Short mmCIF file of C-alpha atoms in Angstrom, two decimals:
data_model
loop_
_atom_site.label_atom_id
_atom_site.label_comp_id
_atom_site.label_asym_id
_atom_site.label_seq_id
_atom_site.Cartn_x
_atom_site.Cartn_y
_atom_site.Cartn_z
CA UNK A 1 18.54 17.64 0.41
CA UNK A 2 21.19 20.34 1.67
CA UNK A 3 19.92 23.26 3.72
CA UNK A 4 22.04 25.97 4.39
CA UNK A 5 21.36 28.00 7.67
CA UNK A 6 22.01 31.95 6.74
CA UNK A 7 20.87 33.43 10.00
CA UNK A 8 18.75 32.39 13.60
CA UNK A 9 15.92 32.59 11.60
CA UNK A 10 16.70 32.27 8.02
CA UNK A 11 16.45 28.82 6.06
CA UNK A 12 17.12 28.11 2.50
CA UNK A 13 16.84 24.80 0.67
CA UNK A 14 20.07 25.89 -1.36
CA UNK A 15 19.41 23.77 -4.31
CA UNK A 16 15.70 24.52 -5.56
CA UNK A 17 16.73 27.97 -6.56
CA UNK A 18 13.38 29.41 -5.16
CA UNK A 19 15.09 31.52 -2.34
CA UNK A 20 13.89 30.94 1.45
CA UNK A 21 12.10 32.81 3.84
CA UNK A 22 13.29 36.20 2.56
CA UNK A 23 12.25 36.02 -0.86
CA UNK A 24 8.46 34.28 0.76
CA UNK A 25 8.20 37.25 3.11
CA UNK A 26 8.98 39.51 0.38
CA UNK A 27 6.83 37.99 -2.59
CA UNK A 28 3.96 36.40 -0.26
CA UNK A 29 4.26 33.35 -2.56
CA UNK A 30 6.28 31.66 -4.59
CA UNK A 31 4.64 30.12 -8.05
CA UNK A 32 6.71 26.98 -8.50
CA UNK A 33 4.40 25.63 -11.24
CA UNK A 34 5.78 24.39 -14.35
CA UNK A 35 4.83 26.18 -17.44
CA UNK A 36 1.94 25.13 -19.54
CA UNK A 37 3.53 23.66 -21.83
CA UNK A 38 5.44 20.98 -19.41
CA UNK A 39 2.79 20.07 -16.97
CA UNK A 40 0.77 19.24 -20.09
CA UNK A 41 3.16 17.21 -21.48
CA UNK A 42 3.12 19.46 -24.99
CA UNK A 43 6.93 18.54 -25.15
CA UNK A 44 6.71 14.85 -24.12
CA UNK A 45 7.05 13.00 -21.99
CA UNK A 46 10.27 11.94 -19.75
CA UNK A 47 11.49 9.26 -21.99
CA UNK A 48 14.24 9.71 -24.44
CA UNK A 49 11.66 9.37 -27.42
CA UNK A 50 9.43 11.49 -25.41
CA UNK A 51 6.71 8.95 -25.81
CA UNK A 52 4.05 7.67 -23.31
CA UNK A 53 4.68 3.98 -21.69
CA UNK A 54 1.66 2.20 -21.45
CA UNK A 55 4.26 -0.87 -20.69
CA UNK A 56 5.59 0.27 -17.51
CA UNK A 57 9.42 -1.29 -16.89
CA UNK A 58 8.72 -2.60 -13.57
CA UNK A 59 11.55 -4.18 -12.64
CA UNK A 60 13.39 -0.79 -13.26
CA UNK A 61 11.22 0.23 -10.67
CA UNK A 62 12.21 -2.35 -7.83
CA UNK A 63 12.99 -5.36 -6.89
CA UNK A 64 9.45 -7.25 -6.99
CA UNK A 65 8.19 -6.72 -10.20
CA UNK A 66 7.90 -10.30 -10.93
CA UNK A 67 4.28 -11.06 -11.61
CA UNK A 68 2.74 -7.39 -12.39
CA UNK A 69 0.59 -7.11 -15.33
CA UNK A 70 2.60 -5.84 -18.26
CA UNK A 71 -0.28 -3.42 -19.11
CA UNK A 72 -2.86 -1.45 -16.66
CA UNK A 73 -5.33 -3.95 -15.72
CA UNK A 74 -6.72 -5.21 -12.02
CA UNK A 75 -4.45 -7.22 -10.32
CA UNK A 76 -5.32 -9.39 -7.70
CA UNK A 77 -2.87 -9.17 -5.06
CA UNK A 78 -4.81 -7.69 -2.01
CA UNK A 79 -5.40 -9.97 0.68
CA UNK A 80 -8.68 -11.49 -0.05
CA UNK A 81 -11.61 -11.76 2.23
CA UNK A 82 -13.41 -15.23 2.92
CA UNK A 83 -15.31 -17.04 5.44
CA UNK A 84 -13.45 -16.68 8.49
CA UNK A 85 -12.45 -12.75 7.63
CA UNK A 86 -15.05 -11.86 5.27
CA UNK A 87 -14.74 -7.91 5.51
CA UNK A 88 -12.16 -5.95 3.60
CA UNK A 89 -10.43 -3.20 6.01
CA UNK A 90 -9.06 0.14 4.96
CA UNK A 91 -7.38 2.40 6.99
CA UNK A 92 -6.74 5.91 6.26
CA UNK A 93 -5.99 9.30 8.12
CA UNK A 94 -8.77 10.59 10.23
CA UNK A 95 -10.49 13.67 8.74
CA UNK A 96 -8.68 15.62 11.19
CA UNK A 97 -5.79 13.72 11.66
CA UNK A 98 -3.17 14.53 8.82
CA UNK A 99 -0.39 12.49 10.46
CA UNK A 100 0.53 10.94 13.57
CA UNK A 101 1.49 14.79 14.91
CA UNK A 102 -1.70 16.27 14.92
CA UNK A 103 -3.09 12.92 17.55
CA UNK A 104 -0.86 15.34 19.82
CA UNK A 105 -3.63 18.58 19.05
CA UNK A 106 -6.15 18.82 21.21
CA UNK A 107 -8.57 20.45 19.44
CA UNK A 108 -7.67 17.35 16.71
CA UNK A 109 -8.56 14.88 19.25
CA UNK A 110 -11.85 16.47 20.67
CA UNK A 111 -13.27 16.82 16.96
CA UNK A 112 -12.61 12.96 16.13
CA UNK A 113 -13.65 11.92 19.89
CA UNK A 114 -12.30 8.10 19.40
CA UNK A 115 -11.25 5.71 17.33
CA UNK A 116 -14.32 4.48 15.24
CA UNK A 117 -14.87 1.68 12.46
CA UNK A 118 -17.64 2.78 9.70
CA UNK A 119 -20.07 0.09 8.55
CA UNK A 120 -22.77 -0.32 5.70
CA UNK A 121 -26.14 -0.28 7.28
CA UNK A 122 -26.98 -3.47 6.07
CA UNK A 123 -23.24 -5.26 7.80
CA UNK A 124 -24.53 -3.90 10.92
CA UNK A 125 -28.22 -5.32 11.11
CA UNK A 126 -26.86 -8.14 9.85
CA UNK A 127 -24.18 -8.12 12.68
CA UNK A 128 -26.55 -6.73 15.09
CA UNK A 129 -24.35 -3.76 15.61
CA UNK A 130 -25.59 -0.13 15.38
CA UNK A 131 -23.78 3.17 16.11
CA UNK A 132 -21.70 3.96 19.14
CA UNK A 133 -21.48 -0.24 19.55
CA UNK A 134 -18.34 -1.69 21.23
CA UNK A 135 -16.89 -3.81 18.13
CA UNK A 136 -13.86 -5.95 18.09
CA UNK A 137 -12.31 -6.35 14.37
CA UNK A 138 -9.95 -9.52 14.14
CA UNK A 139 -7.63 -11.98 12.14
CA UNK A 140 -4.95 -13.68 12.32
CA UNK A 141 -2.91 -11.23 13.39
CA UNK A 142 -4.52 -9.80 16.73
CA UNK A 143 -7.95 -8.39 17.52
CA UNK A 144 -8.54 -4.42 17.94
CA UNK A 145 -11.65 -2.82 20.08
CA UNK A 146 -13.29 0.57 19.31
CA UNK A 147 -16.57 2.09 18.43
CA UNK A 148 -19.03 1.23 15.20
CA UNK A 149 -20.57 3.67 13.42
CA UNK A 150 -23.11 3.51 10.41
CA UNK A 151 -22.84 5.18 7.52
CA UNK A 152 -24.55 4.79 3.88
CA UNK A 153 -22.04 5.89 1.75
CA UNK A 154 -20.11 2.80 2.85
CA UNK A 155 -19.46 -0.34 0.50
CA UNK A 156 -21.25 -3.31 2.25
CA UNK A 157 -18.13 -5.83 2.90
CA UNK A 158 -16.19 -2.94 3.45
CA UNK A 159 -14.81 -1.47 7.08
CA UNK A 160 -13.28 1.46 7.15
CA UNK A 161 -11.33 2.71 10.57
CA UNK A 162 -10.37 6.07 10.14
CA UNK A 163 -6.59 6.04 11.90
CA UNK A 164 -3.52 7.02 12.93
CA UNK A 165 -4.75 7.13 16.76
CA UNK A 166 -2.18 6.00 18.81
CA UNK A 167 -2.24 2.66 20.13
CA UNK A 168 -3.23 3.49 23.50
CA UNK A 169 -6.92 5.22 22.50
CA UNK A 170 -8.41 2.11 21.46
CA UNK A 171 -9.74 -0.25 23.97
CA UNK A 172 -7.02 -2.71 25.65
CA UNK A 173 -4.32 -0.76 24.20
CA UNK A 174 -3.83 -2.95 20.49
CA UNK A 175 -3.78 -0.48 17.68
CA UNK A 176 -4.87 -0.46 14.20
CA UNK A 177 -1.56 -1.54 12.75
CA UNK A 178 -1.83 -4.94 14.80
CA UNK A 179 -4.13 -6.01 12.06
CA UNK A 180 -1.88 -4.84 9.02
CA UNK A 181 0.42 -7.04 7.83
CA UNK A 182 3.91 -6.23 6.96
CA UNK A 183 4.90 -8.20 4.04
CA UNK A 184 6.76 -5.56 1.53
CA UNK A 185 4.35 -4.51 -2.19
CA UNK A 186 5.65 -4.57 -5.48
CA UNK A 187 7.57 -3.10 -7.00
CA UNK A 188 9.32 -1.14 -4.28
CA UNK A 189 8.86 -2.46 -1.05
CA UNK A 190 5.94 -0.15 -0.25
CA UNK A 191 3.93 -1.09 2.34
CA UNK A 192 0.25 -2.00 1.86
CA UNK A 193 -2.00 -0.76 4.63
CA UNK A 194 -5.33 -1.03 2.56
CA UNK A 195 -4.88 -4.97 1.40
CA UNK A 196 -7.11 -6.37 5.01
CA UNK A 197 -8.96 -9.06 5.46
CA UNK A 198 -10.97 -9.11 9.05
CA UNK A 199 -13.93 -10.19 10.79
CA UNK A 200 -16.37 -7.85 13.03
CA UNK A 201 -18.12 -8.75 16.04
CA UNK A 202 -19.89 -7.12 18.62
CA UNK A 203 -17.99 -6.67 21.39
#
């Protein structure tokens, strides 16, 4: 993306055609919506024969494509739990954390207080672990510390550690991502920061 610098102050992304800060200050908004009739597909859909694909051409789409189902369906690729790590681990942005920037806020870091893992109920009287528990979460990768805390709406087998703290908040200084693998997802090389297997342990 080109960006052409008109003045100090003045930015515009040159080829959107939507104008920069001028025409914003000007308008108050800019409406960059598709018509009706596009972003409901009336005219198609962005195939030559303007035709759905249920059949996705994968392979078009990257370079590991070998294996996906030809059709939507589940596909079984997520690393699995078992005995030894028999919780599945998710990891997504803290409520207030957006991205890695806003770990920098203040006001970011005093709502979220510290790095915490959520657990079903049930995982923690079964793990004899209740809310504000030390926990240590573990495979074969490392071991992470922070704090447990119990919610209902979770899925029992599930952990979820609401992230992007920075590797020095949690206890002994290992981050979330020592527990995330790094092999590359189909089709595209995407990472895959939800497919973890761990165990959980009071710590």
């Amino acid at each position: 993306m080109h960006w052409r610098n008109a003045s100090p102050r003045r930015w515009h992304n040159t080829p959107s055609g939507w104008g920069g800060l001028d025409r914003l200050e000007q308008e108050g908004w800019i409406d960059a919506q598709p018509d009706f009739a596009e972003s409901h597909f009336l005219n198609g859909f962005g195939h030559p024969d303007g035709r759905f694909r249920f059949a996705p051409d994968w392979a078009a789409l990257g370079p590991r494509a070998a294996g996906m189902p030809a059709l939507p369906d589940h596909w079984p690729v997520a690393e699995p739990a078992d005995a030894d790590h028999p919780f599945r681990m998710i990891a997504p942005p803290a409520r207030q954390f957006l991205n890695a920037t806003f770990t920098n806020v203040p006001e970011s870091l005093r709502r979220e207080g510290r790095p915490t893992c959520l657990l079903h109920p049930e995982d923690g009287a079964r793990l004899g672990i209740a809310t504000g528990d030390a926990v240590e979460l573990g495979n074969a990768r490392g071991r992470v510390r922070l704090h447990a805390r119990l919610a209902e709406g979770q899925q029992p087998g599930v952990v979820v550690v609401e992230s992007l703290w920075p590797s020095a908040s949690f206890g002994g200084g290992a981050g979330i991502n020592t527990l995330i693998g790094s092999a590359p997802a189909a089709p595209n090389d995407g990472a895959a920061f939800h497919d973890t297997a761990v165990w959980v342990r009071a710590a």
